[in-house]
PDB file of C-alpha atoms in Angstrom:
ATOM      1  CA  MET E   3       0.000   0.000   0.000  1.00  0.00           C
ATOM      2  CA  ALA E   4       2.882   2.362   0.735  1.00  0.00           C
ATOM      3  CA  GLU E   5       4.150   1.839  -2.801  1.00  0.00           C
ATOM      4  CA  ASP E   6       0.720   2.647  -4.224  1.00  0.00           C
ATOM      5  CA  LEU E   7       0.600   5.869  -2.220  1.00  0.00           C
ATOM      6  CA  ASN E   8       4.092   6.813  -3.373  1.00  0.00           C
ATOM      7  CA  TYR E   9       3.146   6.204  -7.010  1.00  0.00           C
ATOM      8  CA  ALA E  10      -0.041   8.213  -6.531  1.00  0.00           C
ATOM      9  CA  LYS E  11       1.992  11.147  -5.192  1.00  0.00           C
ATOM     10  CA  ILE E  12       4.403  11.011  -8.128  1.00  0.00           C
ATOM     11  CA  TYR E  13       1.495  10.878 -10.567  1.00  0.00           C
ATOM     12  CA  PHE E  14      -0.271  13.661  -8.658  1.00  0.00           C
ATOM     13  CA  TRP E  15       2.776  15.971  -8.786  1.00  0.00           C
ATOM     14  CA  GLY E  16       3.127  15.235 -12.487  1.00  0.00           C
ATOM     15  CA  CYS E  17      -0.461  16.387 -12.952  1.00  0.00           C
ATOM     16  CA  ILE E  18       0.206  19.515 -10.882  1.00  0.00           C
ATOM     17  CA  LYS E  19       3.209  20.455 -13.009  1.00  0.00           C
ATOM     18  CA  TYR E  20       1.256  19.861 -16.205  1.00  0.00           C
ATOM     19  CA  MET E  21      -1.804  21.743 -14.996  1.00  0.00           C
ATOM     20  CA  TYR E  22       0.294  24.637 -13.733  1.00  0.00           C
ATOM     21  CA  ASN E  23       1.509  25.173 -17.278  1.00  0.00           C
ATOM     22  CA  CYS E  24      -2.070  25.240 -18.581  1.00  0.00           C
ATOM     23  CA  HIS E  25      -4.164  26.942 -15.884  1.00  0.00           C
ATOM     24  CA  GLU E  26      -4.048  30.045 -13.720  1.00  0.00           C
ATOM     25  CA  SER E  27      -3.609  29.863  -9.950  1.00  0.00           C
ATOM     26  CA  GLY E  28      -7.356  30.339  -9.396  1.00  0.00           C
ATOM     27  CA  GLU E  29      -8.013  26.787 -10.580  1.00  0.00           C
ATOM     28  CA  LEU E  30      -5.122  25.445  -8.540  1.00  0.00           C
ATOM     29  CA  GLN E  31      -6.309  26.796  -5.179  1.00  0.00           C
ATOM     30  CA  GLY E  32      -8.461  23.723  -4.517  1.00  0.00           C
ATOM     31  CA  ILE E  33      -5.575  21.488  -5.542  1.00  0.00           C
ATOM     32  CA  ASP E  34      -3.251  23.321  -3.140  1.00  0.00           C
ATOM     33  CA  LYS E  35      -5.468  22.152  -0.273  1.00  0.00           C
ATOM     34  CA  ILE E  36      -5.144  18.552  -1.463  1.00  0.00           C
ATOM     35  CA  LYS E  37      -1.403  19.061  -1.911  1.00  0.00           C
ATOM     36  CA  ILE E  38      -1.066  20.209   1.698  1.00  0.00           C
ATOM     37  CA  LYS E  39      -2.971  17.122   2.880  1.00  0.00           C
ATOM     38  CA  LEU E  40      -0.675  14.834   0.892  1.00  0.00           C
ATOM     39  CA  THR E  41       2.471  16.606   2.072  1.00  0.00           C
ATOM     40  CA  TYR E  42       1.706  16.546   5.809  1.00  0.00           C
TER      41      TYR E  42
END
């Protein structure tokens, strides 16, 4: 399960990087909350 979570985080950060190139910060605010939950 730990490996699945690690893969999910890598995939998630890949999506964040990709989305950051395409969208303004307004759309990323909700994702920032998820990001904080994953980080801590």
